[in-house]
XYZ file of C-alpha atoms in Angstrom:
756
model
C -39.178 -13.828 79.735
C -36.915 -10.986 81.384
C -38.740 -8.156 81.521
C -35.551 -5.972 82.698
C -33.567 -6.989 79.460
C -36.332 -5.413 77.137
C -35.666 -2.546 75.657
C -38.035 0.638 76.227
C -39.693 -0.139 72.693
C -40.024 -3.822 73.717
C -41.493 -3.020 76.932
C -44.024 -0.571 75.277
C -45.034 -3.450 72.595
C -45.862 -5.876 75.203
C -47.786 -3.378 77.251
C -49.892 -2.759 74.007
C -50.372 -6.555 73.734
C -51.128 -7.257 77.291
C -53.834 -4.178 76.999
C -55.334 -5.685 73.585
C -55.797 -9.199 75.345
C -57.043 -8.146 78.559
C -54.059 -9.085 80.279
C -53.455 -12.322 78.682
C -51.665 -13.545 76.002
C -53.514 -17.070 75.535
C -54.387 -17.219 72.174
C -58.251 -17.033 71.304
C -59.478 -20.112 69.804
C -60.669 -19.126 65.950
C -64.294 -20.819 66.389
C -64.915 -18.214 69.384
C -64.542 -15.271 66.824
C -67.650 -12.952 66.527
C -67.984 -14.346 62.888
C -68.535 -18.016 63.954
C -70.854 -17.313 66.706
C -72.808 -15.348 64.277
C -73.140 -18.224 62.000
C -73.960 -20.280 64.563
C -76.783 -18.082 65.581
C -78.307 -17.384 62.071
C -77.931 -21.191 61.256
C -79.886 -21.825 64.690
C -82.551 -19.178 63.591
C -82.991 -21.323 59.894
C -83.387 -24.672 62.067
C -86.060 -23.195 63.778
C -88.089 -21.810 61.258
C -87.451 -25.016 58.992
C -88.345 -28.674 58.931
C -85.963 -29.784 56.627
C -82.813 -27.821 56.388
C -82.834 -25.804 53.244
C -78.915 -25.804 52.443
C -76.857 -28.581 51.548
C -79.210 -30.977 50.955
C -77.744 -33.959 49.697
C -79.057 -35.038 46.036
C -78.827 -39.224 45.640
C -78.437 -38.713 41.792
C -78.524 -36.956 38.683
C -80.436 -33.375 39.129
C -82.657 -32.901 36.066
C -86.246 -31.900 36.058
C -86.322 -34.408 39.190
C -84.267 -35.213 41.934
C -83.802 -37.791 44.822
C -83.494 -36.513 48.235
C -83.712 -38.432 51.555
C -85.092 -41.699 49.332
C -87.675 -39.564 47.945
C -88.048 -38.231 44.193
C -89.139 -34.632 44.125
C -90.120 -32.363 41.131
C -86.836 -30.175 40.786
C -86.436 -26.389 40.090
C -82.763 -25.814 41.894
C -80.504 -27.029 39.236
C -78.961 -25.041 36.445
C -78.302 -28.042 34.222
C -80.165 -26.045 31.555
C -80.375 -28.222 28.698
C -80.135 -31.813 30.544
C -77.064 -32.458 29.517
C -75.444 -33.580 32.684
C -76.451 -37.027 33.017
C -76.760 -37.650 29.115
C -75.549 -41.027 28.566
C -73.385 -39.390 25.609
C -71.878 -36.882 27.724
C -71.214 -39.362 30.461
C -69.758 -41.611 27.944
C -67.192 -38.841 27.005
C -66.022 -38.293 30.471
C -65.465 -42.253 30.869
C -63.569 -42.488 27.726
C -61.115 -39.603 29.200
C -60.504 -40.988 32.446
C -59.684 -44.055 30.734
C -57.019 -42.284 28.325
C -55.729 -39.686 30.643
C -56.737 -40.534 34.114
C -58.749 -38.319 36.459
C -56.468 -35.479 37.284
C -54.012 -33.474 35.098
C -51.682 -34.060 37.683
C -49.726 -30.712 37.130
C -50.455 -26.933 36.139
C -51.003 -26.950 32.528
C -48.003 -24.519 31.917
C -45.839 -27.467 33.556
C -46.684 -30.719 32.333
C -50.503 -30.804 32.955
C -51.406 -29.668 29.310
C -53.803 -32.277 27.857
C -54.916 -32.327 23.983
C -58.465 -32.311 25.442
C -57.857 -28.764 26.718
C -56.810 -27.677 23.396
C -59.675 -29.225 21.451
C -62.254 -27.863 24.136
C -60.777 -24.325 23.713
C -60.870 -24.535 20.060
C -64.354 -25.637 20.206
C -65.151 -22.621 22.477
C -63.616 -20.063 20.431
C -65.313 -21.609 17.291
C -68.512 -21.468 18.824
C -68.430 -17.939 20.575
C -66.568 -16.558 17.111
C -63.560 -15.246 18.964
C -60.004 -15.776 18.035
C -59.064 -17.832 21.095
C -60.377 -19.385 24.334
C -58.799 -20.156 27.903
C -60.578 -22.692 30.301
C -60.187 -22.807 34.051
C -60.981 -24.897 36.889
C -63.713 -22.663 38.435
C -66.000 -20.422 37.195
C -65.937 -18.241 40.188
C -62.367 -18.424 40.279
C -62.010 -17.450 36.779
C -63.691 -13.788 37.428
C -61.592 -13.399 40.509
C -58.112 -14.258 39.273
C -58.910 -12.468 35.658
C -60.229 -9.286 36.643
C -57.739 -9.258 39.997
C -54.875 -9.695 37.342
C -55.942 -7.656 34.595
C -56.363 -4.524 36.004
C -54.904 -2.184 38.670
C -55.109 0.459 41.070
C -54.495 3.304 37.977
C -57.650 1.663 36.316
C -61.337 2.414 36.763
C -63.963 -0.443 36.804
C -67.913 0.143 36.497
C -69.620 -2.728 37.312
C -73.735 -3.509 38.001
C -74.954 -3.657 41.268
C -76.196 -6.679 40.930
C -73.287 -8.440 39.560
C -72.265 -11.780 41.056
C -69.894 -12.019 43.723
C -67.081 -13.740 41.730
C -66.565 -10.134 39.852
C -66.642 -8.157 42.823
C -64.152 -10.211 44.448
C -62.018 -9.715 41.345
C -62.517 -6.248 41.583
C -61.572 -5.901 45.104
C -58.587 -7.865 44.311
C -57.552 -5.496 41.372
C -57.201 -2.645 43.663
C -58.452 -0.613 40.863
C -60.840 2.412 41.446
C -64.409 0.710 41.402
C -67.868 2.130 41.277
C -71.117 0.043 40.949
C -73.715 1.413 38.674
C -77.303 0.870 39.201
C -78.603 -2.538 38.234
C -79.105 -1.982 34.396
C -79.458 1.753 34.678
C -77.489 2.778 31.918
C -77.716 6.471 32.614
C -75.998 6.207 35.805
C -73.410 4.162 33.841
C -73.139 7.228 31.614
C -72.652 9.673 34.611
C -69.858 7.551 36.204
C -67.898 7.411 32.833
C -68.344 11.407 32.516
C -67.275 11.730 35.950
C -64.401 9.389 36.327
C -63.058 8.305 32.894
C -60.265 10.957 32.281
C -58.556 10.266 35.550
C -58.171 6.235 34.700
C -55.405 4.695 32.316
C -57.865 2.060 31.309
C -61.786 1.914 32.230
C -63.539 -1.360 32.053
C -67.700 -1.992 32.141
C -68.736 -5.326 33.544
C -72.195 -6.674 33.056
C -73.818 -10.266 32.944
C -75.693 -11.951 30.100
C -78.434 -13.229 32.533
C -78.344 -11.757 36.148
C -78.189 -15.117 37.997
C -80.586 -13.755 41.094
C -83.215 -11.781 38.802
C -83.155 -13.582 35.338
C -83.078 -10.144 33.665
C -80.822 -9.283 30.797
C -78.851 -5.745 30.091
C -79.156 -3.501 27.079
C -75.812 -5.112 25.537
C -75.670 -2.880 22.335
C -76.206 0.247 24.089
C -73.557 -0.338 26.693
C -71.423 -1.053 23.798
C -72.209 2.420 22.671
C -71.191 3.824 26.005
C -67.861 1.801 25.874
C -66.807 3.119 22.239
C -68.009 6.506 23.154
C -65.602 6.772 26.413
C -62.888 4.516 25.166
C -63.413 1.668 27.616
C -63.310 -2.072 27.587
C -66.188 -4.318 27.966
C -66.476 -7.741 29.912
C -69.723 -9.927 30.052
C -70.252 -12.464 32.043
C -72.445 -15.402 30.222
C -72.555 -17.980 33.040
C -76.377 -17.924 32.714
C -76.661 -16.926 28.925
C -74.624 -19.736 27.184
C -76.710 -22.426 26.050
C -79.772 -19.873 26.987
C -80.090 -16.883 24.975
C -80.224 -16.705 21.161
C -81.675 -19.107 18.591
C -79.002 -21.942 18.808
C -77.750 -20.785 22.449
C -74.567 -18.893 21.500
C -75.603 -16.558 24.409
C -76.557 -12.732 24.302
C -74.343 -11.831 21.444
C -77.010 -13.933 19.263
C -79.818 -12.454 21.184
C -79.015 -9.026 20.127
C -77.060 -9.977 16.872
C -73.963 -8.287 17.326
C -70.575 -9.559 16.305
C -68.594 -11.059 19.353
C -65.424 -8.774 18.515
C -67.845 -5.804 20.298
C -67.146 -7.370 23.674
C -63.330 -7.594 24.721
C -63.660 -10.197 27.230
C -66.100 -13.033 27.205
C -66.392 -15.189 30.362
C -68.601 -18.286 30.913
C -68.697 -21.487 33.085
C -68.812 -24.728 31.865
C -71.194 -25.584 34.992
C -74.818 -25.035 33.242
C -75.608 -25.793 29.940
C -72.267 -27.345 29.452
C -72.683 -29.983 32.107
C -69.253 -29.872 33.556
C -67.355 -27.582 35.834
C -64.841 -25.007 35.219
C -64.771 -21.342 33.630
C -63.827 -19.946 30.371
C -62.292 -16.691 28.976
C -62.968 -16.227 25.217
C -61.283 -13.084 23.096
C -58.476 -12.141 20.695
C -55.503 -14.406 20.853
C -53.269 -11.664 22.405
C -55.234 -11.705 25.235
C -55.468 -15.370 25.815
C -51.781 -15.824 25.369
C -51.211 -13.200 27.876
C -53.810 -14.796 30.189
C -51.966 -18.274 29.599
C -48.608 -17.115 30.467
C -49.292 -14.793 33.221
C -52.513 -15.186 35.418
C -52.041 -16.879 38.761
C -55.022 -18.355 39.221
C -53.824 -20.258 35.945
C -50.289 -20.836 35.989
C -50.150 -21.733 39.791
C -53.323 -24.173 39.642
C -53.774 -27.378 38.485
C -55.560 -27.722 35.018
C -59.264 -28.725 34.346
C -59.645 -32.536 34.784
C -60.000 -34.828 31.978
C -63.367 -36.066 32.540
C -64.591 -32.143 32.889
C -63.108 -31.167 29.631
C -64.323 -34.133 27.792
C -67.981 -33.664 29.398
C -67.765 -29.874 28.183
C -66.506 -30.758 24.889
C -69.066 -33.312 24.540
C -72.284 -31.064 25.817
C -71.200 -28.250 23.564
C -71.056 -30.382 20.520
C -74.929 -31.844 21.148
C -76.107 -28.155 21.950
C -74.590 -27.333 18.274
C -76.643 -30.288 16.866
C -79.596 -30.349 18.582
C -80.947 -26.555 18.808
C -84.578 -27.667 19.786
C -82.983 -28.058 23.235
C -82.535 -24.268 23.420
C -85.890 -23.745 21.791
C -87.768 -25.700 24.303
C -85.800 -24.255 27.345
C -86.967 -21.015 26.105
C -90.535 -22.398 25.957
C -90.678 -23.362 29.123
C -89.194 -20.251 30.686
C -91.602 -18.261 28.809
C -94.601 -20.381 30.011
C -93.391 -20.574 33.573
C -93.165 -16.559 34.013
C -97.008 -16.353 32.150
C -98.185 -18.937 34.847
C -96.623 -17.289 37.758
C -97.907 -13.907 36.355
C -101.240 -15.173 36.053
C -101.026 -16.609 39.467
C -100.105 -12.906 41.279
C -96.666 -14.097 41.908
C -94.279 -11.430 42.052
C -91.464 -12.342 39.572
C -89.535 -8.949 40.402
C -87.300 -8.173 37.213
C -87.744 -12.010 35.063
C -87.955 -11.415 31.613
C -88.559 -15.123 30.477
C -85.226 -16.480 31.029
C -84.580 -19.816 32.825
C -83.965 -18.143 36.266
C -87.361 -17.120 37.381
C -87.288 -15.455 41.143
C -90.544 -15.453 43.270
C -90.188 -12.783 45.905
C -91.596 -13.362 49.135
C -90.707 -10.146 50.933
C -88.732 -11.593 53.923
C -86.131 -14.291 54.440
C -88.550 -15.998 56.897
C -91.192 -16.442 54.240
C -88.853 -17.306 51.600
C -87.485 -20.451 54.222
C -91.091 -21.306 55.228
C -92.198 -21.542 51.635
C -89.228 -23.542 50.783
C -89.941 -25.953 53.479
C -93.689 -26.202 52.481
C -93.040 -26.789 49.019
C -90.496 -29.868 49.853
C -93.249 -31.306 51.739
C -95.275 -31.036 48.695
C -92.569 -32.936 46.454
C -91.183 -29.704 45.110
C -87.645 -28.790 45.331
C -86.852 -25.319 44.995
C -84.126 -23.285 47.147
C -84.403 -20.274 48.879
C -82.147 -16.790 48.397
C -82.378 -15.080 51.885
C -80.584 -12.014 53.148
C -77.536 -11.164 52.913
C -77.336 -12.915 49.018
C -80.342 -10.371 48.413
C -82.099 -7.219 50.373
C -84.148 -8.541 52.983
C -87.409 -7.384 51.244
C -86.133 -8.872 48.136
C -85.769 -12.128 49.531
C -87.028 -15.110 47.477
C -87.580 -18.422 46.102
C -85.144 -18.909 43.060
C -86.667 -21.585 40.372
C -84.449 -22.723 37.327
C -86.209 -23.988 34.639
C -84.848 -26.787 32.189
C -85.385 -27.927 28.676
C -86.840 -31.417 30.499
C -89.335 -29.932 32.273
C -93.070 -30.494 31.015
C -95.732 -27.767 31.031
C -97.633 -30.014 33.388
C -94.865 -29.907 35.951
C -94.164 -26.318 35.514
C -97.796 -25.613 36.002
C -97.819 -27.777 39.168
C -94.988 -25.948 40.725
C -96.611 -22.360 40.145
C -100.093 -23.549 41.749
C -98.397 -25.167 44.714
C -96.323 -21.694 44.974
C -99.779 -19.682 45.037
C -101.352 -22.075 47.299
C -98.299 -21.796 49.763
C -98.128 -18.102 49.748
C -101.992 -17.511 50.475
C -101.444 -19.573 53.722
C -99.230 -16.932 55.233
C -100.595 -14.765 57.370
C -102.452 -11.915 56.346
C -101.589 -8.402 57.980
C -105.146 -7.721 59.328
C -104.594 -7.910 63.038
C -103.440 -4.736 64.853
C -101.648 -4.603 68.131
C -101.457 -1.137 70.457
C -103.128 1.699 68.614
C -104.376 1.427 65.282
C -101.521 2.282 62.564
C -104.126 4.879 61.237
C -104.571 6.684 64.354
C -100.982 7.517 64.504
C -99.632 10.690 63.308
C -98.590 10.518 59.452
C -94.722 11.378 59.542
C -92.394 12.204 56.799
C -89.110 9.554 56.815
C -87.307 12.283 55.241
C -86.894 14.536 58.569
C -86.484 12.106 61.552
C -86.568 15.000 63.749
C -90.188 15.553 64.019
C -93.249 16.020 66.493
C -95.665 13.603 67.486
C -97.080 11.864 70.130
C -98.041 8.100 71.339
C -100.027 7.529 74.151
C -98.753 4.531 76.557
C -99.930 0.961 75.612
C -101.012 0.591 79.337
C -104.298 2.849 77.980
C -104.824 1.154 74.481
C -103.535 -2.345 75.354
C -106.056 -4.217 77.692
C -104.977 -7.668 77.191
C -104.330 -9.504 80.616
C -101.922 -12.368 80.374
C -99.794 -14.794 82.179
C -96.550 -15.419 80.268
C -95.455 -19.404 80.565
C -92.146 -21.068 79.308
C -93.024 -23.193 76.964
C -90.156 -25.427 77.652
C -90.227 -25.586 81.682
C -93.811 -24.362 81.898
C -92.861 -21.984 84.304
C -94.011 -18.504 84.451
C -91.606 -15.421 83.395
C -90.579 -14.273 86.684
C -89.633 -10.845 85.589
C -92.728 -9.896 83.692
C -95.870 -9.407 84.859
C -98.437 -7.711 82.587
C -101.189 -6.610 85.148
C -98.900 -5.273 87.439
C -97.071 -3.204 84.632
C -100.529 -1.913 83.840
C -101.182 -1.230 87.195
C -97.962 0.932 87.695
C -98.449 2.455 84.286
C -101.875 3.950 85.156
C -101.027 4.719 88.574
C -97.854 6.617 87.668
C -99.616 8.490 84.942
C -102.539 9.698 86.883
C -99.540 10.956 89.248
C -97.550 12.841 86.899
C -100.784 14.275 84.919
C -102.078 15.587 88.032
C -99.098 17.588 89.426
C -98.227 18.515 86.021
C -101.425 20.588 85.343
C -100.641 22.339 88.495
C -103.103 20.084 90.764
C -101.052 19.106 93.547
C -98.985 15.910 94.287
C -100.591 12.674 95.045
C -98.533 11.488 98.032
C -100.549 8.324 98.232
C -98.307 6.690 95.645
C -95.273 8.114 96.868
C -92.740 5.520 99.031
C -91.804 6.940 102.408
C -88.344 5.619 101.428
C -88.403 7.497 98.018
C -85.365 8.503 96.717
C -85.574 11.682 93.781
C -82.062 12.130 91.934
C -81.061 14.624 89.433
C -77.551 13.793 88.376
C -75.402 16.463 87.334
C -71.961 18.403 87.611
C -70.972 20.010 91.039
C -72.743 23.740 90.920
C -75.251 23.260 88.489
C -78.443 24.779 89.833
C -80.998 21.629 89.168
C -79.220 19.210 90.308
C -79.662 17.351 93.722
C -80.739 14.400 95.604
C -83.971 14.274 98.123
C -84.907 11.247 100.498
C -87.917 10.400 102.156
C -91.578 10.765 102.149
C -91.521 14.565 101.163
C -88.692 13.861 98.530
C -90.643 14.420 95.370
C -92.392 17.549 97.028
C -89.002 18.978 98.221
C -87.636 18.279 94.301
C -90.389 20.030 93.116
C -90.204 22.944 94.777
C -86.628 23.233 93.873
C -86.837 22.790 90.298
C -89.502 25.652 90.080
C -87.205 27.708 91.812
C -84.112 27.111 89.064
C -86.416 26.638 86.222
C -89.939 27.277 86.706
C -92.173 25.271 84.571
C -95.878 26.031 83.628
C -97.234 22.561 82.502
C -96.210 18.773 81.972
C -97.717 16.449 79.672
C -97.312 12.810 79.629
C -96.573 11.211 76.261
C -94.787 8.308 77.217
C -95.321 5.781 79.757
C -93.544 2.351 79.455
C -93.199 -0.286 82.051
C -91.075 -3.372 82.570
C -91.255 -5.097 85.487
C -90.829 -2.855 88.528
C -89.294 0.041 86.193
C -91.129 2.823 84.446
C -90.201 5.506 81.751
C -92.012 8.748 81.955
C -91.594 11.090 79.629
C -93.222 14.335 77.970
C -92.944 17.990 77.358
C -92.754 21.080 79.900
C -93.269 24.324 79.136
C -90.824 27.060 80.260
C -90.785 30.597 80.248
C -88.636 30.617 76.877
C -90.254 27.697 75.387
C -90.992 23.920 75.530
C -88.442 21.123 76.236
C -88.691 17.398 76.874
C -88.053 15.735 80.119
C -87.271 11.893 80.960
C -87.746 10.424 83.982
C -86.896 6.913 85.139
C -88.883 5.653 87.882
C -89.014 2.096 90.173
C -91.979 1.085 91.868
C -92.785 -1.559 94.429
C -95.768 -2.754 95.835
C -97.754 0.094 93.980
C -95.436 2.833 95.527
C -92.586 5.006 93.750
C -89.545 4.423 95.635
C -87.108 6.181 92.968
C -87.336 8.923 90.436
C -84.271 9.733 88.574
C -84.152 12.791 86.116
C -82.324 12.563 82.947
C -81.496 16.458 81.882
C -80.632 17.200 78.561
C -77.112 18.810 77.904
C -77.475 19.444 74.165
C -79.200 21.879 71.939
C -80.687 19.129 69.743
C -84.231 18.502 70.866
C -87.628 17.756 69.172
C -89.842 20.361 67.893
C -90.467 23.672 70.342
C -87.288 23.265 72.326
C -85.760 26.393 73.536
C -82.849 27.987 71.960
C -79.540 28.821 73.419
C -81.297 31.979 75.632
C -82.552 29.390 77.792
C -78.861 28.000 78.406
C -79.007 29.563 82.296
C -82.429 27.700 82.836
C -81.107 24.115 81.714
C -78.329 21.752 82.920
C -75.492 21.973 80.543
C -72.921 19.259 80.620
C -70.547 19.067 77.886
C -72.898 20.583 75.059
C -70.595 20.019 72.264
C -69.823 16.231 73.173
C -73.476 15.667 73.704
C -74.522 17.131 70.437
C -71.847 15.131 68.832
C -73.336 12.192 70.444
C -76.777 12.736 69.264
C -75.385 12.992 65.901
C -74.055 9.521 66.055
C -77.484 8.022 67.375
C -79.174 10.080 64.140
C -76.690 8.238 61.920
C -77.913 5.112 63.573
C -81.432 5.829 62.548
C -80.576 6.901 59.217
C -78.669 3.703 58.640
C -81.863 1.845 59.650
C -84.536 3.752 58.258
C -83.040 4.826 55.015
C -81.146 1.725 54.382
C -78.326 4.045 53.736
C -74.251 3.238 53.622
C -74.149 1.150 57.288
C -70.454 1.672 57.141
C -71.322 5.568 57.831
C -72.417 4.258 61.467
C -70.217 0.945 61.847
C -66.806 2.805 61.833
C -68.332 4.957 64.842
C -68.691 1.802 66.966
C -66.366 0.396 69.455
C -64.962 -2.816 68.747
C -66.220 -4.548 71.502
C -69.805 -2.795 71.203
C -72.758 -4.062 73.343
C -75.898 -4.372 71.821
C -78.901 -5.241 74.051
C -82.848 -5.692 73.619
C -84.235 -5.597 77.087
C -87.237 -7.969 77.263
C -88.332 -11.604 78.359
C -86.687 -14.321 76.713
C -89.750 -15.566 74.758
C -88.997 -12.481 72.551
C -87.278 -13.681 69.494
C -85.229 -10.524 69.271
C -84.457 -10.077 73.142
C -80.979 -10.712 74.057
C -77.440 -9.563 74.029
C -74.939 -9.282 71.248
C -71.403 -8.302 71.600
C -68.849 -6.984 69.124
C -69.669 -5.528 65.808
C -70.109 -8.821 63.911
C -72.787 -10.058 66.511
C -74.581 -6.797 66.137
C -74.675 -6.820 62.614
C -76.023 -10.102 62.387
C -78.557 -9.401 65.236
C -79.854 -6.607 62.585
C -79.791 -9.127 59.987
C -81.788 -11.806 61.784
C -84.070 -8.970 63.088
C -84.765 -8.014 59.563
C -85.854 -11.593 58.732
C -88.864 -11.476 61.342
C -89.532 -7.939 61.402
C -91.239 -6.287 58.447
C -90.277 -2.255 59.424
C -92.497 0.386 58.310
C -91.586 3.412 59.866
C -89.593 4.732 62.822
C -89.717 8.297 64.159
C -88.138 9.906 67.101
C -89.685 12.604 69.542
C -86.883 13.498 71.430
C -82.897 12.834 71.766
C -81.806 13.604 75.074
C -77.971 13.916 75.776
C -76.664 13.722 78.775
C -72.784 13.578 78.978
C -71.913 9.958 77.139
C -75.298 9.149 76.856
C -78.118 9.752 74.800
C -81.702 8.751 75.548
C -83.901 8.435 72.380
C -87.707 8.720 72.853
C -89.820 7.388 69.800
C -91.561 4.432 68.033
C -92.164 2.538 65.175
C -94.585 0.490 63.395
C -93.832 -2.826 62.153
C -95.311 -5.973 61.168
C -94.460 -9.668 62.910
C -93.451 -11.561 59.954
C -93.973 -15.087 61.544
C -97.796 -14.329 62.424
C -98.717 -11.236 60.149
C -99.611 -9.161 63.226
C -99.105 -5.468 62.660
C -98.292 -3.404 65.504
C -97.111 0.061 66.827
C -94.174 0.177 69.376
C -93.039 3.019 71.679
C -89.294 2.474 73.101
C -86.575 4.397 75.148
C -83.454 3.808 73.598
C -80.143 4.445 75.427
C -76.707 4.965 73.529
C -73.401 5.297 75.626
C -70.594 6.821 73.817
C -66.928 6.821 74.681
C -64.441 9.298 72.577
C -67.050 9.292 69.835
C -67.337 5.490 69.668
C -70.734 3.842 70.711
C -69.926 1.327 73.497
C -73.391 0.329 74.630
C -76.681 0.294 73.521
C -79.651 -0.777 75.274
C -83.548 -0.938 73.479
C -86.664 -0.803 76.164
C -89.439 -1.854 74.467
C -93.113 -2.749 75.690
C -93.039 -6.301 76.140
C -96.664 -6.588 76.220
C -96.922 -5.344 72.585
C -94.014 -7.280 71.421
C -95.370 -10.757 72.702
C -98.714 -10.169 71.564
C -97.671 -9.511 68.022
C -94.781 -11.970 68.193
C -95.406 -15.106 70.677
C -99.272 -15.235 70.705
C -98.555 -19.168 71.385
C -97.232 -18.383 75.325
C -99.020 -14.893 75.620
C -102.590 -15.763 76.489
């Protein structure tokens, strides 16, 4: 490339490319992207928590009430073969006959030369069964929702869908480009509010719900949704993937369950892979709707048609279901029995309503994985559903009941589940301060005042930390030394803070005390030598006299300590933060972090104290402080995380400082990796409460002092932990976040096996 021959625009574009690539145009491998790394990390965590990997377990035969895995027969609750028709000899024979007659593939899209008489027979049978004018079958249930919703609606339309709708519905809504609003799960009052607010601005509106919700097993109040549809002149689409063959006396689904005519719903969607023992999806409705979809839907006209054996299997299963309604009745009895037994055993079945989808909520992904693993060892196959498929505190085992299960099998599974849950650690042990001793805090207001004492005073455990793999002691962690440093530093600060002089016995002759700041600021300075602290103290009393200092936080890790508390000024009270380094029991370095913003904890001085405080860029510091507040609100209140993520730099670094034995210590680079860290942390930490005592803003940095109460899910140990968190911002974007915890508390809670 001859740079001299490039135009100014081409040179500018080349420079931008070089800057984005760090000066190199070498392409990055796809698998090195953060999303790949995050998945590898997540799968590694799952492998550590389970003996049998819970995903992609190879089934070695037909899956009904039992299954074969690894040469072993297990009682099976992980299949939606609801009516036991997959593997039925009549269904299998129909599929084999179709292969002999039509081959294994249509070998073309149906609009071209892939149309088979079997397709028409199946579609006619589905329409007749559902009471609609026509039906259309597609090769995949998921693809059916994506392509039909994405094709039928556009940016001028409004789509209102249940917040717990299946991923295929959400993907279809996204593809459509329509204005989309999820309504709270089965909350028809909220649905009405959204219709009133947005319907008038849309050309068309459609409400989308499900017959049986696939994660919770509950059903919507369809008659009332139909009333809303009519009132607001909207269309209605119902996904019957898990209600076809399940609801109603004969298995005709939610319309039979409620006794409503099929014409009250504009678009019926369903799958062939559950009660109908095949693969694929269908749409049923008016003949005009089906004709339009047949000639225009991308996922149909540009896709191969349903395979002949799949079409024949579904047609045969539909015929058997119609002829043998006792299968549906037995399925409903089994589902009712499971729910009754589970509730009697004290299991949390969440929203279950007696359909064959029966969740047992475990409260965390860790527990869900462990319980699934334990049941597998006991000969019961049931899959965990973990975050992000569901919210972390709604992680669960999802049981699918079929008509082929016996009452004895159901009772055996429920009893085993109850016994394994009882083996989980009880939340009785408390590390650090007892939870009841901490001041009560209201989550609605994160900026509240409150104190916690340092763990060095309340946590007296002595230990050596040993690497379980190498047997070597952790070099950077010495709890006995840290306790000694904490006690010495606290005593030193309490003495001079109360006006009783400076204890020079803990000060090094080479001590350095520094107050960074901008040139010309009164409080800044640097002092060296054995009298450095006295010189610092004398200087500070001149420029901003303080009457009393408290010591509210003392945290130690290795040779480093954090000392923080409040000091009383003539105009009020402010927080201070000192970063210390100690060697051989002596303080060798002190750095004071001064607050450059007006946002502090309770009792902070007002604007009239500006002449006494170090003022960096107060506007920037306050904005950065607000960004930190956004982070805490997103974490504590489970707010829209996008509010915070959009303020992070793409290459943000997230760091948890601590010994390598802590499961959440480490460094994560990039937004994807950071989000994965949060996800993994939620799987092992049952978070109760977070509080912030002070946000101290210095230029581009925000120092946050606070604490949280949690339970370590792997051990069941409850604990309270102080922290110092430091966020570094550049141009309104978070660049680096580091969290300093007290490793003595965290190790005792999460790794009692190596913390003796």
